[in-house]
mmCIF file with all atom_site columns, C-alpha atoms in Angstrom:
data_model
loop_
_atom_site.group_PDB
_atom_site.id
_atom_site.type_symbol
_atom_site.label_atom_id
_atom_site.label_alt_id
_atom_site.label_comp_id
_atom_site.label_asym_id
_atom_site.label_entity_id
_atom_site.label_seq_id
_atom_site.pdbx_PDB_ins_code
_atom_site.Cartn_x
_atom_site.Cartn_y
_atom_site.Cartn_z
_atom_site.occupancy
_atom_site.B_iso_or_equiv
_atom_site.pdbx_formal_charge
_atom_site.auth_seq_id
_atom_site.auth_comp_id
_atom_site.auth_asym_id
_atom_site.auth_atom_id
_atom_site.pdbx_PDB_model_num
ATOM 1   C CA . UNK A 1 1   ? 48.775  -16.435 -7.978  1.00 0.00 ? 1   UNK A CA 1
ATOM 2   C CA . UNK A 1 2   ? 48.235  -19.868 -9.149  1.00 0.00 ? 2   UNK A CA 1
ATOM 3   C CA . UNK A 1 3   ? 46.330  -20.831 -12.466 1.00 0.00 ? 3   UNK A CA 1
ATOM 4   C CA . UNK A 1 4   ? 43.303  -21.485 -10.451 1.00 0.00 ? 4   UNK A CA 1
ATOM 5   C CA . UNK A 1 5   ? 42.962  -18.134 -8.925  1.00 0.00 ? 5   UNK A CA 1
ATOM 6   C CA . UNK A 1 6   ? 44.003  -16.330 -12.369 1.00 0.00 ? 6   UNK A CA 1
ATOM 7   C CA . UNK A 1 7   ? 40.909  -18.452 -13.936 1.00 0.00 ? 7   UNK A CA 1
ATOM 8   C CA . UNK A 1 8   ? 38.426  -17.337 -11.094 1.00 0.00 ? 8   UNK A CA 1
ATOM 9   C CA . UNK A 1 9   ? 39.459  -13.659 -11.327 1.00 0.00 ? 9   UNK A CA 1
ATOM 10  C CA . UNK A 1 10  ? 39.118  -13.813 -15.231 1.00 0.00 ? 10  UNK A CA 1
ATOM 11  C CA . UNK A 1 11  ? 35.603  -15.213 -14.877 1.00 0.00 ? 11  UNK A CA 1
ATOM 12  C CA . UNK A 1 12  ? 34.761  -12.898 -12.325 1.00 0.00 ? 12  UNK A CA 1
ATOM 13  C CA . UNK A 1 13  ? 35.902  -10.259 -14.526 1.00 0.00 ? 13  UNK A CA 1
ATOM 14  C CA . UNK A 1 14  ? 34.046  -11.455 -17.807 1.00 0.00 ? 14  UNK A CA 1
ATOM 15  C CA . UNK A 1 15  ? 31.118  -11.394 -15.525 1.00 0.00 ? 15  UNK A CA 1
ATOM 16  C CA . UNK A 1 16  ? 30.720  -8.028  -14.380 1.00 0.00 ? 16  UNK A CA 1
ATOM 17  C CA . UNK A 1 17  ? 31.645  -6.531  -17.566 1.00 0.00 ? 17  UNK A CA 1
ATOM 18  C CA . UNK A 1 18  ? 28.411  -8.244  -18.961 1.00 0.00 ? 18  UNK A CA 1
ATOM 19  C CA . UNK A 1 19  ? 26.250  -7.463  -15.776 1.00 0.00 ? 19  UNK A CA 1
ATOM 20  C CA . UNK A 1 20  ? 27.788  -3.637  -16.574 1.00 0.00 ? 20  UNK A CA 1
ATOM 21  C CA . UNK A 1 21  ? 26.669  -4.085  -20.493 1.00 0.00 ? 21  UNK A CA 1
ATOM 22  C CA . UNK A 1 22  ? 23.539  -5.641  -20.259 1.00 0.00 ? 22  UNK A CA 1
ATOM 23  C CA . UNK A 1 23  ? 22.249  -2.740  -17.626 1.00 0.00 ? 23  UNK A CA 1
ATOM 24  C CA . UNK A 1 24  ? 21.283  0.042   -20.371 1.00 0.00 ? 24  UNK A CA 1
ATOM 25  C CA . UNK A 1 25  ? 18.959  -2.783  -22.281 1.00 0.00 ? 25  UNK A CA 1
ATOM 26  C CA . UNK A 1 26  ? 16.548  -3.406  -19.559 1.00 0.00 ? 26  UNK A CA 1
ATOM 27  C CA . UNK A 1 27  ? 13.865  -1.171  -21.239 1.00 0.00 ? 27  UNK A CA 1
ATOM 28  C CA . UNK A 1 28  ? 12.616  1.966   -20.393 1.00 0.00 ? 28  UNK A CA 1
ATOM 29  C CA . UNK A 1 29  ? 9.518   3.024   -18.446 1.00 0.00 ? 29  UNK A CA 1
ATOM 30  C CA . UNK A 1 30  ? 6.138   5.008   -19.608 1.00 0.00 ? 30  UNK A CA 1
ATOM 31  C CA . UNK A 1 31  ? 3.197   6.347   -17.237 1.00 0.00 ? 31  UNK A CA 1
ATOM 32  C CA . UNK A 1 32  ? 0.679   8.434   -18.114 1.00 0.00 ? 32  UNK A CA 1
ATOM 33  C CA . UNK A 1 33  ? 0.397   10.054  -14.845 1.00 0.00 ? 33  UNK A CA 1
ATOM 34  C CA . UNK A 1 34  ? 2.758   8.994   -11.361 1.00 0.00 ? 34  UNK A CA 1
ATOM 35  C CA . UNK A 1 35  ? 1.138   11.089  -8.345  1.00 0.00 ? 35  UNK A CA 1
ATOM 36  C CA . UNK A 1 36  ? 3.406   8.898   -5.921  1.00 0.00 ? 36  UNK A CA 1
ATOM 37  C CA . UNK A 1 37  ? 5.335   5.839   -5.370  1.00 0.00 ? 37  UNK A CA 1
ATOM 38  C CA . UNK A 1 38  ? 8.692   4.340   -6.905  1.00 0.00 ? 38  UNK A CA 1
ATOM 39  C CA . UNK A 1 39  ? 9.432   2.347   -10.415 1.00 0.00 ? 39  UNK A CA 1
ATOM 40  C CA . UNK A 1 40  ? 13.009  1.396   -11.377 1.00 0.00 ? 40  UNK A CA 1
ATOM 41  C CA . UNK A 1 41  ? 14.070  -1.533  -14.033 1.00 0.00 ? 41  UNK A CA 1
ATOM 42  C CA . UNK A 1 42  ? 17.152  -3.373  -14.515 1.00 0.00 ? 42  UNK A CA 1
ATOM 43  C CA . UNK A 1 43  ? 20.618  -4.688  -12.672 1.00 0.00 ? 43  UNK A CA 1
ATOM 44  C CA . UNK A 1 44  ? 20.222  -4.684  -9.110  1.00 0.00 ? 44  UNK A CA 1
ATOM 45  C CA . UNK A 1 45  ? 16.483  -2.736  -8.906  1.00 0.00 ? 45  UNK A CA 1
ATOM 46  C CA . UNK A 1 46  ? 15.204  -1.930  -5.846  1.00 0.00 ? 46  UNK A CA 1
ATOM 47  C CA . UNK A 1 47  ? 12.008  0.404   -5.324  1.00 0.00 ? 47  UNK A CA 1
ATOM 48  C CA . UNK A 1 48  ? 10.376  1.795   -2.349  1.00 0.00 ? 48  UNK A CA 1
ATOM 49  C CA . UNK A 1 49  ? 7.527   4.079   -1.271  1.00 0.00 ? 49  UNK A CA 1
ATOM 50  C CA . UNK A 1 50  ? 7.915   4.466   2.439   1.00 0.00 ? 50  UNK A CA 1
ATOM 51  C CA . UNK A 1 51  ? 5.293   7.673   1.843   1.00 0.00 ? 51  UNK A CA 1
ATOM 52  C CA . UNK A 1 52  ? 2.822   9.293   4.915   1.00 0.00 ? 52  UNK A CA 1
ATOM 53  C CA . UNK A 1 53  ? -0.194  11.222  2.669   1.00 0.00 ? 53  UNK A CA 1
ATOM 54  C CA . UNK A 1 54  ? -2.353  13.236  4.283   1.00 0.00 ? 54  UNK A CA 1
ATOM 55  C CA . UNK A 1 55  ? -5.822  13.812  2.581   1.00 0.00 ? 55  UNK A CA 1
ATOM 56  C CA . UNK A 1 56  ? -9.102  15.161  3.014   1.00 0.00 ? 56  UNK A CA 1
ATOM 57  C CA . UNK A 1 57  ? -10.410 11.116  1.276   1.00 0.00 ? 57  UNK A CA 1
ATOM 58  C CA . UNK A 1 58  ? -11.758 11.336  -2.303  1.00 0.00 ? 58  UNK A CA 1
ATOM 59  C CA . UNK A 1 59  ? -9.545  13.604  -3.774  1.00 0.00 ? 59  UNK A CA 1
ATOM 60  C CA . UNK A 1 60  ? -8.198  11.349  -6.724  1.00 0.00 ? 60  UNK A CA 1
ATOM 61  C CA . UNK A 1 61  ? -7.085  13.480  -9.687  1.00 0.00 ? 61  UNK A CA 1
ATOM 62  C CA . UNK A 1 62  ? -10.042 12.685  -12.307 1.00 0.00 ? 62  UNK A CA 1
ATOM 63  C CA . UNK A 1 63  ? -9.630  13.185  -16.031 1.00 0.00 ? 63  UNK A CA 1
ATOM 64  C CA . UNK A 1 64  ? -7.868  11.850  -19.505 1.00 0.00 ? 64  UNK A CA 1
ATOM 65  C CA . UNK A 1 65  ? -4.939  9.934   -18.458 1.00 0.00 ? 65  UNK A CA 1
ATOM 66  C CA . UNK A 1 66  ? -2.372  9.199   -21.056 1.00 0.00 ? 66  UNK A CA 1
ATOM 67  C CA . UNK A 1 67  ? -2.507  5.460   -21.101 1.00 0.00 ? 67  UNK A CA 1
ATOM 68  C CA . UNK A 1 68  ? 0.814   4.191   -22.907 1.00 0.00 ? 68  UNK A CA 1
ATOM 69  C CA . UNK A 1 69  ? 0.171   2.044   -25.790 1.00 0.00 ? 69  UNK A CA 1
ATOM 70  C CA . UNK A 1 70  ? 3.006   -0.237  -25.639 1.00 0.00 ? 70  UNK A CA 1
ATOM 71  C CA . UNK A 1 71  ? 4.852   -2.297  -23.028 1.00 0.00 ? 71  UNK A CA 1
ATOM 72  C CA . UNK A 1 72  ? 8.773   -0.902  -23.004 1.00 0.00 ? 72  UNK A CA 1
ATOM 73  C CA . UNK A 1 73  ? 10.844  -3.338  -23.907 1.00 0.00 ? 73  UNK A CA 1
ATOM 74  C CA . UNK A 1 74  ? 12.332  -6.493  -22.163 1.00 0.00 ? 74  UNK A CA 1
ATOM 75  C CA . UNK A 1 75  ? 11.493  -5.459  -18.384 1.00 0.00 ? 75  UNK A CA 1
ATOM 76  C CA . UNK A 1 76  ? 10.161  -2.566  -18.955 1.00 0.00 ? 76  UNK A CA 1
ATOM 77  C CA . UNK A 1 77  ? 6.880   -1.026  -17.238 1.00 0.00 ? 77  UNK A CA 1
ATOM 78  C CA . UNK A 1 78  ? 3.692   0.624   -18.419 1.00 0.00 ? 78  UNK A CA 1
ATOM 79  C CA . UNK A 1 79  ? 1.606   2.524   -16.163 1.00 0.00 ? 79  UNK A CA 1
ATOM 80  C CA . UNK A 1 80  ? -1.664  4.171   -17.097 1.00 0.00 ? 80  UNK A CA 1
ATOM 81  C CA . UNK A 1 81  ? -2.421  6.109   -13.858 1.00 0.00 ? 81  UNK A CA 1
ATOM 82  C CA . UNK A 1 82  ? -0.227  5.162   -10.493 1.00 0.00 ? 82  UNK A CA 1
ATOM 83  C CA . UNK A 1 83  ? -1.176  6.652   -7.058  1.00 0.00 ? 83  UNK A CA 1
ATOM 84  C CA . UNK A 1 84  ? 1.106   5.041   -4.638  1.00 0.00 ? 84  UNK A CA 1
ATOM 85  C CA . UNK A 1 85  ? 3.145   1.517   -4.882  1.00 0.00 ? 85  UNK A CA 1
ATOM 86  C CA . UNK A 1 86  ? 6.086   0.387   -6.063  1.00 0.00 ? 86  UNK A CA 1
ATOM 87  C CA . UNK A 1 87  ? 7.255   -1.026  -8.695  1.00 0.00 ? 87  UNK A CA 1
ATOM 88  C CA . UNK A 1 88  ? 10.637  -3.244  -9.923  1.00 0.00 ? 88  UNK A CA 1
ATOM 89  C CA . UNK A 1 89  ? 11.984  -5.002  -12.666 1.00 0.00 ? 89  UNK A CA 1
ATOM 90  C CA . UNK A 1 90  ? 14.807  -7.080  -13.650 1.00 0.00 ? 90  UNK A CA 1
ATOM 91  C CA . UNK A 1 91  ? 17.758  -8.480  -11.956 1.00 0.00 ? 91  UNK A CA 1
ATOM 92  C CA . UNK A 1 92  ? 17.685  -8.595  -8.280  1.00 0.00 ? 92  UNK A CA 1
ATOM 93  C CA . UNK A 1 93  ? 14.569  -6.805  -8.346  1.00 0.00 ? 93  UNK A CA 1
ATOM 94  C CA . UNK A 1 94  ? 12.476  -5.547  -5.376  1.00 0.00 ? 94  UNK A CA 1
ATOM 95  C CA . UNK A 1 95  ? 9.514   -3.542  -4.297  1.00 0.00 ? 95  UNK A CA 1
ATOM 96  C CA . UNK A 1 96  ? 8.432   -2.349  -1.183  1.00 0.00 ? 96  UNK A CA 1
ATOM 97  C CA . UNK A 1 97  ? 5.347   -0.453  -0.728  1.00 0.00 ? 97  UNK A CA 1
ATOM 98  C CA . UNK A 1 98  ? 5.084   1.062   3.176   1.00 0.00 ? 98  UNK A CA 1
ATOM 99  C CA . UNK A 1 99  ? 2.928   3.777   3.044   1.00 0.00 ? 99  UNK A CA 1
ATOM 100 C CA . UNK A 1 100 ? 0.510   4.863   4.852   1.00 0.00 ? 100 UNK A CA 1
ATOM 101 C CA . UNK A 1 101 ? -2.198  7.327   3.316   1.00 0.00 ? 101 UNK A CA 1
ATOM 102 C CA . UNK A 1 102 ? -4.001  9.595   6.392   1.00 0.00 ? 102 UNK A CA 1
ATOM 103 C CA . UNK A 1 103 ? -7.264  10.840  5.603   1.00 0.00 ? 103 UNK A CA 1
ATOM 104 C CA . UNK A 1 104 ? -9.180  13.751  7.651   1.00 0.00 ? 104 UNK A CA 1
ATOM 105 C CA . UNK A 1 105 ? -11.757 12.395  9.439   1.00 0.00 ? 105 UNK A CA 1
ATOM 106 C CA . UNK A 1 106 ? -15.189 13.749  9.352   1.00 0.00 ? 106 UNK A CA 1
ATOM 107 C CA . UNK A 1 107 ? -17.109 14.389  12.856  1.00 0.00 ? 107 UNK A CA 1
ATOM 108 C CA . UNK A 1 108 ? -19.841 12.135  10.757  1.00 0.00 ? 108 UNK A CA 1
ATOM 109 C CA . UNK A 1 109 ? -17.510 9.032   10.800  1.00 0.00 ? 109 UNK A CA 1
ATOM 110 C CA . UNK A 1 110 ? -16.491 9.428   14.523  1.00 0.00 ? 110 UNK A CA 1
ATOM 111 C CA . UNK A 1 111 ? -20.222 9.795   15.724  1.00 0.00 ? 111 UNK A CA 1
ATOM 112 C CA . UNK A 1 112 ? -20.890 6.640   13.864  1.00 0.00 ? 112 UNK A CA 1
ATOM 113 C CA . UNK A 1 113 ? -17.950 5.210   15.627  1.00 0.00 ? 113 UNK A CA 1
ATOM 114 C CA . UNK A 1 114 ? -19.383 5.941   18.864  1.00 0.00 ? 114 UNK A CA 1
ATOM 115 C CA . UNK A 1 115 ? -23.022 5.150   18.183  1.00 0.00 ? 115 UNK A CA 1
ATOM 116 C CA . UNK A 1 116 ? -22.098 1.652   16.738  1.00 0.00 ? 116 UNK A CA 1
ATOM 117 C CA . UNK A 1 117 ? -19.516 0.775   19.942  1.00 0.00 ? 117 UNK A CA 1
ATOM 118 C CA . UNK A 1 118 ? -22.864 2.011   22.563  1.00 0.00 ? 118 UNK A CA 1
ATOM 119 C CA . UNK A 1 119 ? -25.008 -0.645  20.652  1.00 0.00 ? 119 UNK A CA 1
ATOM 120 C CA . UNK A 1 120 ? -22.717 -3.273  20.496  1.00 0.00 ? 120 UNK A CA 1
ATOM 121 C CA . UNK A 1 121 ? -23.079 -4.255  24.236  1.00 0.00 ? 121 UNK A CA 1
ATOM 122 C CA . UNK A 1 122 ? -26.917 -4.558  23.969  1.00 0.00 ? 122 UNK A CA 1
ATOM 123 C CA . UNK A 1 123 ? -26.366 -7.594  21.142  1.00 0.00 ? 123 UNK A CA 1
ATOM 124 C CA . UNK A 1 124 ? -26.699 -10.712 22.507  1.00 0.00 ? 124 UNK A CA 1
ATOM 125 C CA . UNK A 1 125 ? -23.211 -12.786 22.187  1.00 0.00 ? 125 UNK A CA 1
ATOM 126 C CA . UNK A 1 126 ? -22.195 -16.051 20.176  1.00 0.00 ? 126 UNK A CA 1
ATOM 127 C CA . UNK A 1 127 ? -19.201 -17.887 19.153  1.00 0.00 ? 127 UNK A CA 1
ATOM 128 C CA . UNK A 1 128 ? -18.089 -16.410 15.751  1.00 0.00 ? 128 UNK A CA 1
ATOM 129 C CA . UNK A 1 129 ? -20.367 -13.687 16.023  1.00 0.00 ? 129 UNK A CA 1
ATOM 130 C CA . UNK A 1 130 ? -16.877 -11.044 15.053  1.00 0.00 ? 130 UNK A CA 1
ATOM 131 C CA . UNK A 1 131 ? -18.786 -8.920  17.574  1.00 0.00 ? 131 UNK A CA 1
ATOM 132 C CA . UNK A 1 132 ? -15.289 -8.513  19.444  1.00 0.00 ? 132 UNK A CA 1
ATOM 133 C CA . UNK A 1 133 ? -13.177 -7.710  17.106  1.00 0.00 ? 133 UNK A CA 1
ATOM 134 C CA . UNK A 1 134 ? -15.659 -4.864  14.880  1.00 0.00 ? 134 UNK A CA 1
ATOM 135 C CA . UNK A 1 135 ? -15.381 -3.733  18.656  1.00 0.00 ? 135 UNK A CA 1
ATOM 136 C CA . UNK A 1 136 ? -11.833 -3.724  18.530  1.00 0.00 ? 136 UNK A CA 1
ATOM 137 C CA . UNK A 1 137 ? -11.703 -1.956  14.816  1.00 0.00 ? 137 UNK A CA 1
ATOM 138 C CA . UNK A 1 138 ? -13.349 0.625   16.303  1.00 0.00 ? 138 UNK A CA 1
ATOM 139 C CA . UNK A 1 139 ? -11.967 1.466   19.381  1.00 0.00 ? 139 UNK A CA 1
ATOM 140 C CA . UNK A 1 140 ? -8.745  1.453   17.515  1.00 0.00 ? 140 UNK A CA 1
ATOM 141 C CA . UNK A 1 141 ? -10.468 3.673   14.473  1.00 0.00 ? 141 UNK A CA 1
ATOM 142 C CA . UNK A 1 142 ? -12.038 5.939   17.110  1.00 0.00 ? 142 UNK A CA 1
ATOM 143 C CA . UNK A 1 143 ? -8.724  6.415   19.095  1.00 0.00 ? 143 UNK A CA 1
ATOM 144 C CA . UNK A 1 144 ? -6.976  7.807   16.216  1.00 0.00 ? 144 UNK A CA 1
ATOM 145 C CA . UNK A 1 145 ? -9.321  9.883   15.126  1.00 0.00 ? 145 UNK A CA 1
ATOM 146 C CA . UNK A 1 146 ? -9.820  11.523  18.385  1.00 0.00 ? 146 UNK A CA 1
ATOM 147 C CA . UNK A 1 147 ? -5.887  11.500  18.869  1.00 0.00 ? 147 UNK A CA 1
ATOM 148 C CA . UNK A 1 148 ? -4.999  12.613  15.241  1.00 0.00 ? 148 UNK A CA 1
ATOM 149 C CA . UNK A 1 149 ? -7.700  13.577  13.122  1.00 0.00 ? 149 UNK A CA 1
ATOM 150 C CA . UNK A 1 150 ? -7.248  11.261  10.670  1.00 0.00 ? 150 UNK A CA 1
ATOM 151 C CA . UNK A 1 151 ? -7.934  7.831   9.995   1.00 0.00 ? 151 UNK A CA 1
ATOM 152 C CA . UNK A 1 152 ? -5.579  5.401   7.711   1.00 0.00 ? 152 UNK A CA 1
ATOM 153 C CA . UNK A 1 153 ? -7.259  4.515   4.736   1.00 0.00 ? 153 UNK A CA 1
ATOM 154 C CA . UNK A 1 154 ? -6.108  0.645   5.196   1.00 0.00 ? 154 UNK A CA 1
ATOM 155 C CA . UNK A 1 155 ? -7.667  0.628   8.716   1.00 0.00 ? 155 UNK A CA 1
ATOM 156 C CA . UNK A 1 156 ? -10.958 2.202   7.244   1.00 0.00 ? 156 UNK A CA 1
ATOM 157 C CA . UNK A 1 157 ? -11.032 0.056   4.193   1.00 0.00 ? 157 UNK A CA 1
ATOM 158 C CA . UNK A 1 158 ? -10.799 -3.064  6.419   1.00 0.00 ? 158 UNK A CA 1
ATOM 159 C CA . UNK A 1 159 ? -13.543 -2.072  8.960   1.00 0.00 ? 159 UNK A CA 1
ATOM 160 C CA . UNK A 1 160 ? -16.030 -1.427  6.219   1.00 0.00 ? 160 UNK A CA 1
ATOM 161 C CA . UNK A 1 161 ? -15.267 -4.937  4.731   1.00 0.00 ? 161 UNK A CA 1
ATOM 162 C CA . UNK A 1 162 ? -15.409 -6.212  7.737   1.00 0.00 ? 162 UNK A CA 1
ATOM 163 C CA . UNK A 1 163 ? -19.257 -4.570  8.152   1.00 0.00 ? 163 UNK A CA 1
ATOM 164 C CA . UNK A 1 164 ? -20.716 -5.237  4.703   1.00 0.00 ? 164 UNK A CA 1
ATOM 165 C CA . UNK A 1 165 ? -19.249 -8.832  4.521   1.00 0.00 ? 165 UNK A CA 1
ATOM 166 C CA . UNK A 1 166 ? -21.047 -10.282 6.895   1.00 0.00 ? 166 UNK A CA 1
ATOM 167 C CA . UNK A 1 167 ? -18.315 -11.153 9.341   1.00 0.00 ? 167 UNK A CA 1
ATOM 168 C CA . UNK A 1 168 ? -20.196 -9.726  12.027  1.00 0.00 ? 168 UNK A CA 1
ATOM 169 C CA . UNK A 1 169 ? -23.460 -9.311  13.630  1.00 0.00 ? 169 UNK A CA 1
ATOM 170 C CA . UNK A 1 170 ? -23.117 -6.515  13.823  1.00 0.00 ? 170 UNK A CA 1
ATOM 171 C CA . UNK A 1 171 ? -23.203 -5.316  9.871   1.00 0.00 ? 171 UNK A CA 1
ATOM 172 C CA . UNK A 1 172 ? -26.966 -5.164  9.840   1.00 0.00 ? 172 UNK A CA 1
ATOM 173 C CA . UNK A 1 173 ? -27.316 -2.416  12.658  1.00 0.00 ? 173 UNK A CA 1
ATOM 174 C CA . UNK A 1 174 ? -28.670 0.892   11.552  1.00 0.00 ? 174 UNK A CA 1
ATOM 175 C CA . UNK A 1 175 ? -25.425 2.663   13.212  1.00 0.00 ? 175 UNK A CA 1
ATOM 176 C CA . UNK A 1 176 ? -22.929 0.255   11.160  1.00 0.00 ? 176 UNK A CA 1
ATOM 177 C CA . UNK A 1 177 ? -24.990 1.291   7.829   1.00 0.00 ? 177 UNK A CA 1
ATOM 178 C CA . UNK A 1 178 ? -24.436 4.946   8.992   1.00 0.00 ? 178 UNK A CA 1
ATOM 179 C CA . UNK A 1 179 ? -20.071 3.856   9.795   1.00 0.00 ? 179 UNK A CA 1
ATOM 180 C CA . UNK A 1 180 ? -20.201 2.130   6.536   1.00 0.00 ? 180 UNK A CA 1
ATOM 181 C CA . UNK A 1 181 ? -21.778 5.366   5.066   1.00 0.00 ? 181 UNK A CA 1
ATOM 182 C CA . UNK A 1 182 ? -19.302 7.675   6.347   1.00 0.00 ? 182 UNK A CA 1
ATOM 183 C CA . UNK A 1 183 ? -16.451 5.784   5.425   1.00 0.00 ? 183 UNK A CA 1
ATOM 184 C CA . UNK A 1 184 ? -17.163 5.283   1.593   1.00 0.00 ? 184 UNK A CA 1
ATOM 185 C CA . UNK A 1 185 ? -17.696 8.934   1.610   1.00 0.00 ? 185 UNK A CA 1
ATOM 186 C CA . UNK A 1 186 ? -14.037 9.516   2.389   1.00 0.00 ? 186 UNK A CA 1
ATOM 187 C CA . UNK A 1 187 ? -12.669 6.988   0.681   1.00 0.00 ? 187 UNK A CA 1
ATOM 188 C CA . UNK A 1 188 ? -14.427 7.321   -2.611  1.00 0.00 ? 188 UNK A CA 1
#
């Protein structure tokens, strides 16, 4: 082994006995109540919530949460309430949140669904109008509820953006008032 090689393997060796050292002084973690998801801190953290909920909508857990009242140390986290998500801190960190939260879908919401996509042909047409794709949101909406049951909150939280924000023409029609309806009562 030449000097070289003996110098690289030294550093190399110095290194990782720091990286190994320095691990236990990330700081710690506090969270006054975790109904889902991941949190990890320090040397090579890596957090994932790959989760598939299944919910009746609205059913958050309500009451006093135990906020914490300090930030852990250096890299640490602090979570009042966490429903879902991921979390991570530190070296080589990484989060990935990829779940998907199902909620049961009332016969309300899918009547809606249907009552909106029969008026939707009867509105007269225009560039930009968004008439296509709420069309598209809903056939897509309505053939997982009809399929499943359940509707993914994400999907449901876009289509009733997409109806109050003015995107469409759609949004002032007494049947997307009564899909808008439907959906904020299962999502909360």
């Amino acid at each position: 082994m030449t000097d070289e090689q003996r110098d690289q393997r030294e550093q190399r060796e110095r290194e990782g006995r720091e990286g190994r050292e320095g691990r236990g002084k990330v700081g710690g973690v506090a969270v006054g109540r975790f109904t889902g998801g991941a949190i990890t801190t320090g040397h090579g953290s890596r957090a994932e919530d790959r989760s598939e909920r299944v919910g009746q909508g609205a059913e958050r857990e309500t009451g006093p949460v135990a906020v914490p009242q300090s930030v852990p140390e250096d890299g640490g986290v602090a979570v009042g309430e966490m429903a879902g998500g991921a979390v991570a801190t530190g070296t080589d960190a990484e989060a990935v949140y990829a779940s998907r939260e199902l909620l049961s879908a009332s016969p309300e919401l899918l009547a809606a669904v249907r009552m909106l996509r029969q008026q939707l042909p009867l509105l007269a047409r225009a560039e930009g109008d968004g008439l296509d794709r709420c069309d598209g949101q809903l056939a897509e909406l309505e053939e997982e509820v009809v399929r499943t049951g359940r509707a993914e909150r994400g999907r449901l939280v876009r289509l009733r953006a997409l109806l109050t924000g003015g995107a469409t023409t759609a949004g002032g029609l007494a049947s997307a008032i009564a899909v808008v309806q439907a959906i904020s009562g299962l999502l909360g």
